[in-house]
Amino acid sequence: MNPFSSGTRLRDMIRAIRACKTAAEERGVVRKECAAIRAAVSENDQEYRHRNLAKLMFIHMLGYPTHFGQMECLKLIASAGFPEKRIGYLGLMLLLDERQEVLMLVTNSLKQDLNHTNQYIVGLALCALGNICSAEMARDLAPEVERLLQFRDPNIRKKAALCSIRIIKKVPDLAENFTNPAASLLKEKHHGVLITGLQLCTDLCKASEEALEYFRKKCTEGVVKVLKDIANSPYAPEYDISGITDPFLHIRLLRFLRILGQGDADASDCMNDILAQVATKTESNKNAGNAILYECVETIMSIEDNSGLRVLAINILGRFLSNRDNNIRYVALNMLMKAITVDTQAVQRHRATILECVKDSDASIRKRALELVFLLVNDSNVKPLTKELIEYLEVSDQEFKGDLTAKICSIVEKFSTDKIWYIDQMLKVLSEAGNFVKDEVWHALIVVISNASNLHGYTVRSLCKAVQTSGEQESLVRVAVWCIGEYGEMLVNSTGMLDIEEPITVTESDAVDVIEIAIKRHTSDLTTRAMCLSALLKLSSRFPACSQRIKDIIIQYKGSLVLELQQRSIEFNSIIEKHHNIRSLLVERMPVLDEATYNGRRAGSLPGTASASNGAALNLPNGVAKPPAAPLVDLLDLSSDDVPTPSPSGGDFLQDLLGVDLSPASSQSGTIQAQKSGTDVLLDLLSIGTPPARSSSSTSDILSSIQDNKTSSGTLERLSSPSALSAQSSSPAGGSPIMDLLDGFAPNLATQENNGPSYPSIVAFESSSLKLMFNFSKSPGNPQATTIQATFTNKSTNIFTDFIFQAAVPKFLQLHLDPASSNTLPASGNESITQDLRVTNSQHGKKSLVMRIRIAYKANSKDVLEEGQINNFPRGL
Amino acid sequence: IHFVLLISRQGKVRLTKWYSPYSQKERTKVIRELSGLILTRGPKLCNFVEWSGLKVVYKRYASLYFCMCINQDDNELEVLEIIHHFVEILDRYFGSVCELDLIFNFHKAYYILDELLIAGELQESSKKTVARLIAAQDSLVEAAKEQASSISNMIAQATK
């Protein structure tokens, strides 16, 4: 031992690390070793370089950073001896990957080593190149590798073949250079070369169509012959695995034949006999044999049609499926998925077995089987299959329920023939696994229920029964609550009894009980509770006797910390208390929901582009409309008080309003979380509340407003858009209440229209006491500059004095603040302060505006400071 | 084959070989996810786990899990056979291999793997050939060591 060496031997280090009892101890040892190695690296120590690298590899495997060793690899590779190179290349493959730039430095050494006289060194270089080469290295070194494909030693040829695979994967255009040498590898006797040559040819076929044609012509017969020889070969101890000579070679031959035969009848014909022989003669009691059979079946399925062979293949799969070995069953299920496109009938015969596999204890098998069942379902077997699956849902593992539920739901939706069956199945799924059901699914269910007018009574009664036993399933509860709200009187009066139903007696207070339980259950989330409140409001008019009790329940949420619930509670309470005359109209049953619109929307999953163009068209006239400062909630009151008894058509509109009244809540709440849930609620209610009268264009408009409902301007747009539409289409004399209500917008429309490009105003900032609106205008000819008129409104009941507004912008913006109109802000939104801001955007067209603001004032002689960031500027400012 | 992993029953990594590019961070994540997935599976279940669009074929030998990650449409049964092939070669080389052999001679295990797989593809189906190639390279190393020690002896004697 060298007395100057400070390091320990590799073996000692591993021992020391293994002796560590705690992670901290281990870290200590590793730190010490790393420090020693770093020191050795900086001293450029030669003698122990390879040992240090070996240590580093071990440390790397434990998950510690080892980047400082990368250069050491390169040094070792560049040294002359085989042992150094061996460890150097190993380090290179372990510590580096193709994306590191250090790797480029090794190209030269690799080139030298590929031309080395020692074939083992050539082997090392090929191995490293094959495992980690990058595209650039592939280009640089491809000629060397190509040459080595004809090297005298077969072991180098096989390494070169695999290396070529990596090269053509990285640089597919190099494929043609390799086609000829690859074809000559197929004529070899050496198994290693054959295996790698076949692999290379397979990959070449994937990379280039020409290579495929070439091999098809030149090699098909040769490969068939090789397979014949190997399949009939006598016992060969060197390659024997459980009685079969070289299953690896078998499998690669079959795989290559599959590629040659796919889409080519002649080539397929050529291999029929040997495939039949392999399929019938191969022993299937060991894994190796089964692996060959499996590959053979796949080849038979993929090549051109030969019904005899296919029967053989399906039979093999049938045997696999009844095998007791889970691995074999797994691959059988996997292969049947492919077979189903070839021969559905044959696969259907195994339906019972497959269905059993769905209930297997092994998650991998269950998953495969479920996918397969999903493919097996057709119109004739959907009912029994669904029944089986739903029954299994009751006993399945928790973690499997998600998958299973999703699949059942999509089967039921896809194949439902009659509505009652659909509703029944969905109710079963909801009662079993309602917590796993996605939102779209129960939304769709509500749409269907709404359309099935003859089943309303039946559905609401079934739901009422179901919710009593499975009240913990959130989405079941939601559907039930919605239906009770809508069809509550059918529940009580037992209207629309079907023959199959057992009569039940539900009193009005029972129905209210159901909702009360749902709203009070601690697991219920915001959406459910919000839906409960709406349902209660509806019931209050349907069950006059329970009105007082409902009011009591609603009023409990007056102080809810969740703004959404609080607002609903207060609004609904005032509807119940004050507005008897319109209440019944307000809570009329939802008009039948438009299935086509809903489905179309689901399919397009928020048709962003369509709504964008639509929305833009609508934005221009009314987007600039300066909204009245009064909160929207007032609109609701306004409509109820000032509008003379609404005409029946006005009922729809009011319902709209009721649906929309959520959005200011979500914009007020401001915080992202509340916003998110608010949007959910919105989506739910709005999508469900879409009246049929509305054309699809305005539905997408609703969507766009949901998307950008960060500001209440979206809502305003929506509110005013019908008026804009009706103003354009209907005669101006149409003095409908809608027009009256929104008349206020009309002047704005007229004045703003000819003002060139215009931008909607936004609510830039809103807190519980203060609201800040921005109006934008641009002077023509200077696109970079924008004038913003800021309007501050006091929402609280205190007067604000010493009002100061400050704003800051990033460097690419320039900001100039004009003096404010006043520094006192009267209470309750009676008056507002305006202040002009001029912004110049030096990155106009690239970046949009952002601004940070601070507002200071005195309220009740207390200093108040509010801060915020504004990110919702319209684009293009 | 995208990567090869050897994990002990305690979740310790004994060997990793990546044939597809994974960053260091992804590697750690993959190892953590897979050891959670595989080590918890019961003994009678099948040897395949579906994982993020790929399949992992694993087999347990004593306290070690040998895992190989493959594409959806690769032959799972064959990969099982490759794992077994690898284990048999290790067994022959070390003479009834155990986990400790692989810990202390991890580099040798890598050398063997490199003779078996390149670029994630099988290279050699003969155990004998692999053994012969490894032996030849080992003897090259031995020869170089002897030479080095004899040279250092000469230097030592000359400087005495």
Tab-separated table of N, CA and C in Angstrom, chain B residues 18-133:
chain	number	residue	atom	x	y	z
B	18	TRP	N	-29.711	2.921	-17.045
B	18	TRP	CA	-30.741	3.666	-17.775
B	18	TRP	C	-30.399	3.678	-19.251
B	19	TYR	N	-31.288	3.181	-20.056
B	19	TYR	CA	-31.050	3.171	-21.504
B	19	TYR	C	-31.807	4.300	-22.194
B	20	SER	N	-32.811	4.850	-21.535
B	20	SER	CA	-33.493	6.024	-22.065
B	20	SER	C	-33.107	7.200	-21.185
B	21	PRO	N	-33.107	8.396	-21.751
B	21	PRO	CA	-32.673	9.530	-20.940
B	21	PRO	C	-33.655	9.863	-19.809
B	22	TYR	N	-33.164	9.809	-18.598
B	22	TYR	CA	-33.919	10.265	-17.432
B	22	TYR	C	-32.977	11.173	-16.663
B	23	SER	N	-33.455	12.340	-16.252
B	23	SER	CA	-32.578	13.208	-15.477
B	23	SER	C	-32.439	12.631	-14.073
B	24	GLN	N	-31.447	13.152	-13.361
B	24	GLN	CA	-31.182	12.618	-12.027
B	24	GLN	C	-32.435	12.677	-11.155
B	25	LYS	N	-33.175	13.760	-11.303
B	25	LYS	CA	-34.377	13.946	-10.493
B	25	LYS	C	-35.423	12.883	-10.849
B	26	GLU	N	-35.616	12.700	-12.148
B	26	GLU	CA	-36.600	11.711	-12.597
B	26	GLU	C	-36.199	10.326	-12.112
B	27	ARG	N	-34.884	10.048	-12.168
B	27	ARG	CA	-34.428	8.725	-11.741
B	27	ARG	C	-34.838	8.449	-10.301
B	28	THR	N	-34.569	9.428	-9.440
B	28	THR	CA	-34.919	9.234	-8.037
B	28	THR	C	-36.416	9.014	-7.889
B	29	LYS	N	-37.190	9.770	-8.667
B	29	LYS	CA	-38.640	9.663	-8.578
B	29	LYS	C	-39.096	8.288	-9.050
B	30	VAL	N	-38.541	7.855	-10.164
B	30	VAL	CA	-38.907	6.552	-10.717
B	30	VAL	C	-38.620	5.460	-9.699
B	31	ILE	N	-37.425	5.526	-9.118
B	31	ILE	CA	-37.047	4.482	-8.174
B	31	ILE	C	-37.991	4.474	-6.983
B	32	ARG	N	-38.333	5.664	-6.507
B	32	ARG	CA	-39.215	5.731	-5.346
B	32	ARG	C	-40.597	5.176	-5.684
B	33	GLU	N	-41.118	5.601	-6.815
B	33	GLU	CA	-42.457	5.142	-7.198
B	33	GLU	C	-42.492	3.637	-7.376
B	34	LEU	N	-41.482	3.142	-8.103
B	34	LEU	CA	-41.510	1.722	-8.422
B	34	LEU	C	-41.289	0.859	-7.193
B	35	SER	N	-40.393	1.298	-6.313
B	35	SER	CA	-40.189	0.430	-5.150
B	35	SER	C	-41.463	0.402	-4.317
B	36	GLY	N	-42.176	1.525	-4.275
B	36	GLY	CA	-43.458	1.518	-3.570
B	36	GLY	C	-44.458	0.576	-4.208
B	37	LEU	N	-44.422	0.528	-5.530
B	37	LEU	CA	-45.395	-0.262	-6.278
B	37	LEU	C	-45.078	-1.758	-6.204
B	38	ILE	N	-43.796	-2.059	-6.349
B	38	ILE	CA	-43.412	-3.463	-6.530
B	38	ILE	C	-43.229	-4.178	-5.195
B	39	LEU	N	-42.586	-3.500	-4.250
B	39	LEU	CA	-42.276	-4.196	-3.005
B	39	LEU	C	-43.536	-4.569	-2.241
B	40	THR	N	-44.639	-3.872	-2.520
B	40	THR	CA	-45.856	-4.157	-1.761
B	40	THR	C	-46.691	-5.267	-2.386
B	41	ARG	N	-46.299	-5.716	-3.563
B	41	ARG	CA	-47.127	-6.726	-4.219
B	41	ARG	C	-46.918	-8.101	-3.602
B	42	GLY	N	-48.008	-8.834	-3.530
B	42	GLY	CA	-47.962	-10.150	-2.916
B	42	GLY	C	-47.214	-11.152	-3.768
B	43	PRO	N	-46.878	-12.279	-3.202
B	43	PRO	CA	-46.036	-13.247	-3.902
B	43	PRO	C	-46.735	-13.964	-5.060
B	44	LYS	N	-48.046	-14.137	-4.969
B	44	LYS	CA	-48.718	-14.950	-5.985
B	44	LYS	C	-49.120	-14.145	-7.216
B	45	LEU	N	-49.003	-12.831	-7.125
B	45	LEU	CA	-49.504	-11.986	-8.217
B	45	LEU	C	-48.574	-12.053	-9.421
B	46	CYS	N	-49.062	-11.527	-10.550
B	46	CYS	CA	-48.256	-11.622	-11.756
B	46	CYS	C	-47.074	-10.672	-11.665
B	47	ASN	N	-46.077	-10.913	-12.520
B	47	ASN	CA	-44.819	-10.197	-12.411
B	47	ASN	C	-44.790	-8.906	-13.211
B	48	PHE	N	-45.963	-8.414	-13.597
B	48	PHE	CA	-45.978	-7.212	-14.415
B	48	PHE	C	-46.744	-6.107	-13.696
B	49	VAL	N	-46.207	-4.916	-13.785
B	49	VAL	CA	-46.892	-3.762	-13.212
B	49	VAL	C	-46.994	-2.707	-14.293
B	50	GLU	N	-48.184	-2.169	-14.473
B	50	GLU	CA	-48.319	-1.087	-15.441
B	50	GLU	C	-48.035	0.211	-14.733
B	51	TRP	N	-47.204	1.006	-15.375
B	51	TRP	CA	-46.734	2.197	-14.680
B	51	TRP	C	-46.482	3.297	-15.693
B	52	SER	N	-47.222	4.357	-15.570
B	52	SER	CA	-47.139	5.567	-16.409
B	52	SER	C	-46.913	5.235	-17.880
B	53	GLY	N	-47.816	4.454	-18.426
B	53	GLY	CA	-47.768	4.167	-19.860
B	53	GLY	C	-46.760	3.109	-20.261
B	54	LEU	N	-45.975	2.647	-19.298
B	54	LEU	CA	-44.997	1.602	-19.597
B	54	LEU	C	-45.310	0.397	-18.726
B	55	LYS	N	-44.546	-0.660	-18.934
B	55	LYS	CA	-44.734	-1.825	-18.079
B	55	LYS	C	-43.426	-2.135	-17.384
B	56	VAL	N	-43.510	-2.556	-16.163
B	56	VAL	CA	-42.323	-2.988	-15.457
B	56	VAL	C	-42.469	-4.474	-15.182
B	57	VAL	N	-41.509	-5.224	-15.648
B	57	VAL	CA	-41.472	-6.657	-15.372
B	57	VAL	C	-40.484	-6.856	-14.244
B	58	TYR	N	-40.925	-7.529	-13.198
B	58	TYR	CA	-40.010	-7.705	-12.081
B	58	TYR	C	-40.004	-9.155	-11.662
B	59	LYS	N	-38.922	-9.553	-11.032
B	59	LYS	CA	-38.895	-10.889	-10.473
B	59	LYS	C	-38.057	-10.842	-9.223
B	60	ARG	N	-38.495	-11.588	-8.253
B	60	ARG	CA	-37.786	-11.564	-6.987
B	60	ARG	C	-36.897	-12.776	-6.873
B	61	TYR	N	-35.623	-12.545	-6.556
B	61	TYR	CA	-34.694	-13.631	-6.252
B	61	TYR	C	-34.174	-13.382	-4.851
B	62	ALA	N	-34.501	-14.255	-3.924
B	62	ALA	CA	-34.147	-14.069	-2.508
B	62	ALA	C	-34.569	-12.664	-2.079
B	63	SER	N	-33.608	-11.846	-1.661
B	63	SER	CA	-34.020	-10.544	-1.131
B	63	SER	C	-33.974	-9.447	-2.189
B	64	LEU	N	-33.681	-9.818	-3.423
B	64	LEU	CA	-33.512	-8.795	-4.453
B	64	LEU	C	-34.624	-8.839	-5.490
B	65	TYR	N	-35.090	-7.665	-5.861
B	65	TYR	CA	-36.050	-7.563	-6.962
B	65	TYR	C	-35.313	-7.081	-8.205
B	66	PHE	N	-35.404	-7.852	-9.258
B	66	PHE	CA	-34.839	-7.437	-10.553
B	66	PHE	C	-35.977	-6.849	-11.371
B	67	CYS	N	-35.843	-5.603	-11.768
B	67	CYS	CA	-36.925	-4.964	-12.515
B	67	CYS	C	-36.411	-4.470	-13.861
B	68	MET	N	-37.210	-4.677	-14.881
B	68	MET	CA	-36.877	-4.097	-16.183
B	68	MET	C	-38.123	-3.400	-16.709
B	69	CYS	N	-37.918	-2.217	-17.255
B	69	CYS	CA	-39.054	-1.430	-17.741
B	69	CYS	C	-39.114	-1.517	-19.257
B	70	ILE	N	-40.289	-1.858	-19.773
B	70	ILE	CA	-40.416	-2.062	-21.219
B	70	ILE	C	-41.618	-1.291	-21.759
B	71	ASN	N	-41.744	-1.278	-23.071
B	71	ASN	CA	-42.895	-0.638	-23.710
B	71	ASN	C	-44.144	-1.490	-23.546
B	72	GLN	N	-45.294	-0.866	-23.792
B	72	GLN	CA	-46.570	-1.582	-23.682
B	72	GLN	C	-46.615	-2.822	-24.577
B	73	ASP	N	-46.039	-2.719	-25.784
B	73	ASP	CA	-46.224	-3.826	-26.728
B	73	ASP	C	-45.043	-4.789	-26.764
B	74	ASP	N	-44.144	-4.700	-25.792
B	74	ASP	CA	-43.054	-5.671	-25.753
B	74	ASP	C	-43.529	-6.975	-25.124
B	75	ASN	N	-42.722	-8.004	-25.323
B	75	ASN	CA	-43.073	-9.335	-24.830
B	75	ASN	C	-42.657	-9.485	-23.360
B	76	GLU	N	-43.655	-9.452	-22.480
B	76	GLU	CA	-43.356	-9.489	-21.039
B	76	GLU	C	-42.701	-10.801	-20.630
B	77	LEU	N	-43.195	-11.887	-21.238
B	77	LEU	CA	-42.677	-13.195	-20.838
B	77	LEU	C	-41.206	-13.322	-21.211
B	78	GLU	N	-40.848	-12.731	-22.339
B	78	GLU	CA	-39.459	-12.819	-22.752
B	78	GLU	C	-38.570	-12.035	-21.793
B	79	VAL	N	-39.064	-10.877	-21.355
B	79	VAL	CA	-38.259	-10.070	-20.440
B	79	VAL	C	-38.026	-10.826	-19.135
B	80	LEU	N	-39.044	-11.562	-18.698
B	80	LEU	CA	-38.853	-12.416	-17.517
B	80	LEU	C	-37.706	-13.382	-17.754
B	81	GLU	N	-37.679	-13.902	-18.974
B	81	GLU	CA	-36.636	-14.865	-19.328
B	81	GLU	C	-35.265	-14.184	-19.363
B	82	ILE	N	-35.239	-12.929	-19.819
B	82	ILE	CA	-33.967	-12.182	-19.833
B	82	ILE	C	-33.476	-11.960	-18.412
B	83	ILE	N	-34.410	-11.610	-17.524
B	83	ILE	CA	-34.020	-11.415	-16.126
B	83	ILE	C	-33.400	-12.699	-15.587
B	84	HIS	N	-34.055	-13.802	-15.880
B	84	HIS	CA	-33.555	-15.071	-15.372
B	84	HIS	C	-32.184	-15.389	-15.966
B	85	HIS	N	-32.029	-15.092	-17.235
B	85	HIS	CA	-30.772	-15.274	-17.931
B	85	HIS	C	-29.660	-14.500	-17.212
B	86	PHE	N	-29.928	-13.247	-16.927
B	86	PHE	CA	-28.975	-12.388	-16.222
B	86	PHE	C	-28.615	-12.992	-14.862
B	87	VAL	N	-29.644	-13.429	-14.153
B	87	VAL	CA	-29.392	-13.975	-12.821
B	87	VAL	C	-28.530	-15.231	-12.911
B	88	GLU	N	-28.813	-16.058	-13.904
B	88	GLU	CA	-28.015	-17.284	-14.020
B	88	GLU	C	-26.551	-16.975	-14.330
B	89	ILE	N	-26.339	-15.953	-15.162
B	89	ILE	CA	-24.956	-15.594	-15.477
B	89	ILE	C	-24.259	-15.047	-14.233
B	90	LEU	N	-24.946	-14.224	-13.493
B	90	LEU	CA	-24.383	-13.715	-12.228
B	90	LEU	C	-24.050	-14.876	-11.309
B	91	ASP	N	-24.962	-15.817	-11.262
B	91	ASP	CA	-24.814	-16.961	-10.383
B	91	ASP	C	-23.558	-17.750	-10.740
B	92	ARG	N	-23.382	-17.934	-12.055
B	92	ARG	CA	-22.217	-18.681	-12.490
B	92	ARG	C	-20.956	-17.920	-12.185
B	93	TYR	N	-20.977	-16.643	-12.374
B	93	TYR	CA	-19.765	-15.840	-12.218
B	93	TYR	C	-19.349	-15.795	-10.748
B	94	PHE	N	-20.308	-15.536	-9.881
B	94	PHE	CA	-19.966	-15.396	-8.462
B	94	PHE	C	-20.000	-16.728	-7.731
B	95	GLY	N	-20.607	-17.733	-8.330
B	95	GLY	CA	-20.754	-19.001	-7.636
B	95	GLY	C	-21.817	-18.865	-6.578
B	96	SER	N	-23.048	-19.153	-6.932
B	96	SER	CA	-24.241	-18.921	-6.108
B	96	SER	C	-24.240	-17.503	-5.515
B	97	VAL	N	-24.725	-16.624	-6.334
B	97	VAL	CA	-24.636	-15.196	-6.022
B	97	VAL	C	-25.563	-14.828	-4.859
B	98	CYS	N	-25.134	-13.865	-4.052
B	98	CYS	CA	-26.034	-13.333	-3.030
B	98	CYS	C	-25.955	-11.809	-3.064
B	99	GLU	N	-26.829	-11.185	-2.315
B	99	GLU	CA	-26.908	-9.730	-2.377
B	99	GLU	C	-25.564	-9.078	-2.046
B	100	LEU	N	-24.865	-9.661	-1.084
B	100	LEU	CA	-23.591	-9.067	-0.681
B	100	LEU	C	-22.582	-9.052	-1.819
B	101	ASP	N	-22.570	-10.125	-2.625
B	101	ASP	CA	-21.680	-10.142	-3.784
B	101	ASP	C	-21.936	-8.941	-4.662
B	102	LEU	N	-23.214	-8.670	-4.867
B	102	LEU	CA	-23.573	-7.579	-5.770
B	102	LEU	C	-23.274	-6.224	-5.149
B	103	ILE	N	-23.280	-6.149	-3.814
B	103	ILE	CA	-22.968	-4.868	-3.184
B	103	ILE	C	-21.475	-4.583	-3.304
B	104	PHE	N	-20.670	-5.582	-2.945
B	104	PHE	CA	-19.232	-5.315	-2.921
B	104	PHE	C	-18.611	-5.360	-4.306
B	105	ASN	N	-19.232	-6.096	-5.194
B	105	ASN	CA	-18.678	-6.168	-6.551
B	105	ASN	C	-19.664	-5.587	-7.552
B	106	PHE	N	-20.222	-4.456	-7.176
B	106	PHE	CA	-21.261	-3.907	-8.047
B	106	PHE	C	-20.730	-3.632	-9.442
B	107	HIS	N	-19.439	-3.220	-9.509
B	107	HIS	CA	-18.913	-2.921	-10.844
B	107	HIS	C	-18.894	-4.160	-11.720
B	108	LYS	N	-18.629	-5.313	-11.095
B	108	LYS	CA	-18.618	-6.550	-11.886
B	108	LYS	C	-20.019	-6.848	-12.419
B	109	ALA	N	-21.009	-6.604	-11.573
B	109	ALA	CA	-22.387	-6.835	-12.027
B	109	ALA	C	-22.699	-5.954	-13.229
B	110	TYR	N	-22.187	-4.728	-13.175
B	110	TYR	CA	-22.397	-3.841	-14.320
B	110	TYR	C	-21.701	-4.367	-15.564
B	111	TYR	N	-20.462	-4.868	-15.380
B	111	TYR	CA	-19.746	-5.386	-16.545
B	111	TYR	C	-20.542	-6.514	-17.193
B	112	ILE	N	-21.098	-7.368	-16.343
B	112	ILE	CA	-21.861	-8.494	-16.883
B	112	ILE	C	-23.097	-7.986	-17.618
B	113	LEU	N	-23.766	-7.029	-17.004
B	113	LEU	CA	-24.963	-6.485	-17.652
B	113	LEU	C	-24.604	-5.877	-19.007
B	114	ASP	N	-23.422	-5.242	-19.056
B	114	ASP	CA	-23.016	-4.626	-20.318
B	114	ASP	C	-22.704	-5.655	-21.394
B	115	GLU	N	-22.364	-6.857	-20.975
B	115	GLU	CA	-22.160	-7.901	-21.969
B	115	GLU	C	-23.492	-8.523	-22.404
B	116	LEU	N	-24.520	-8.256	-21.634
B	116	LEU	CA	-25.817	-8.874	-21.915
B	116	LEU	C	-26.733	-7.924	-22.691
B	117	LEU	N	-26.718	-6.673	-22.298
B	117	LEU	CA	-27.606	-5.693	-22.922
B	117	LEU	C	-26.792	-4.497	-23.394
B	118	ILE	N	-27.112	-4.009	-24.575
B	118	ILE	CA	-26.599	-2.706	-25.017
B	118	ILE	C	-27.785	-1.966	-25.611
B	119	ALA	N	-27.846	-0.691	-25.328
B	119	ALA	CA	-28.924	0.152	-25.855
B	119	ALA	C	-30.295	-0.431	-25.519
B	120	GLY	N	-30.354	-1.169	-24.418
B	120	GLY	CA	-31.637	-1.742	-24.008
B	120	GLY	C	-32.063	-2.949	-24.815
B	121	GLU	N	-31.161	-3.508	-25.600
B	121	GLU	CA	-31.496	-4.700	-26.385
B	121	GLU	C	-30.592	-5.849	-25.976
B	122	LEU	N	-31.129	-7.056	-26.123
B	122	LEU	CA	-30.359	-8.241	-25.758
B	122	LEU	C	-29.209	-8.415	-26.739
B	123	GLN	N	-28.058	-8.787	-26.176
B	123	GLN	CA	-26.868	-8.888	-26.997
B	123	GLN	C	-26.426	-10.323	-27.196
B	124	GLU	N	-26.637	-11.146	-26.174
B	124	GLU	CA	-26.062	-12.486	-26.243
B	124	GLU	C	-26.978	-13.460	-25.521
B	125	SER	N	-27.274	-14.576	-26.187
B	125	SER	CA	-28.160	-15.542	-25.544
B	125	SER	C	-27.386	-16.714	-24.948
B	126	SER	N	-26.097	-16.709	-25.137
B	126	SER	CA	-25.317	-17.823	-24.581
B	126	SER	C	-24.625	-17.393	-23.295
B	127	LYS	N	-24.927	-18.125	-22.230
B	127	LYS	CA	-24.304	-17.802	-20.944
B	127	LYS	C	-22.803	-18.016	-21.012
B	128	LYS	N	-22.428	-19.067	-21.773
B	128	LYS	CA	-21.013	-19.411	-21.875
B	128	LYS	C	-20.243	-18.268	-22.510
B	129	THR	N	-20.767	-17.730	-23.589
B	129	THR	CA	-20.049	-16.659	-24.289
B	129	THR	C	-19.851	-15.474	-23.364
B	130	VAL	N	-20.901	-15.100	-22.625
B	130	VAL	CA	-20.778	-13.974	-21.709
B	130	VAL	C	-19.690	-14.269	-20.688
B	131	ALA	N	-19.737	-15.459	-20.128
B	131	ALA	CA	-18.755	-15.814	-19.104
B	131	ALA	C	-17.353	-15.740	-19.687
B	132	ARG	N	-17.205	-16.225	-20.913
B	132	ARG	CA	-15.889	-16.231	-21.531
B	132	ARG	C	-15.392	-14.795	-21.727
B	133	LEU	N	-16.260	-13.938	-22.226
B	133	LEU	CA	-15.850	-12.554	-22.489
B	133	LEU	C	-15.460	-11.840	-21.200
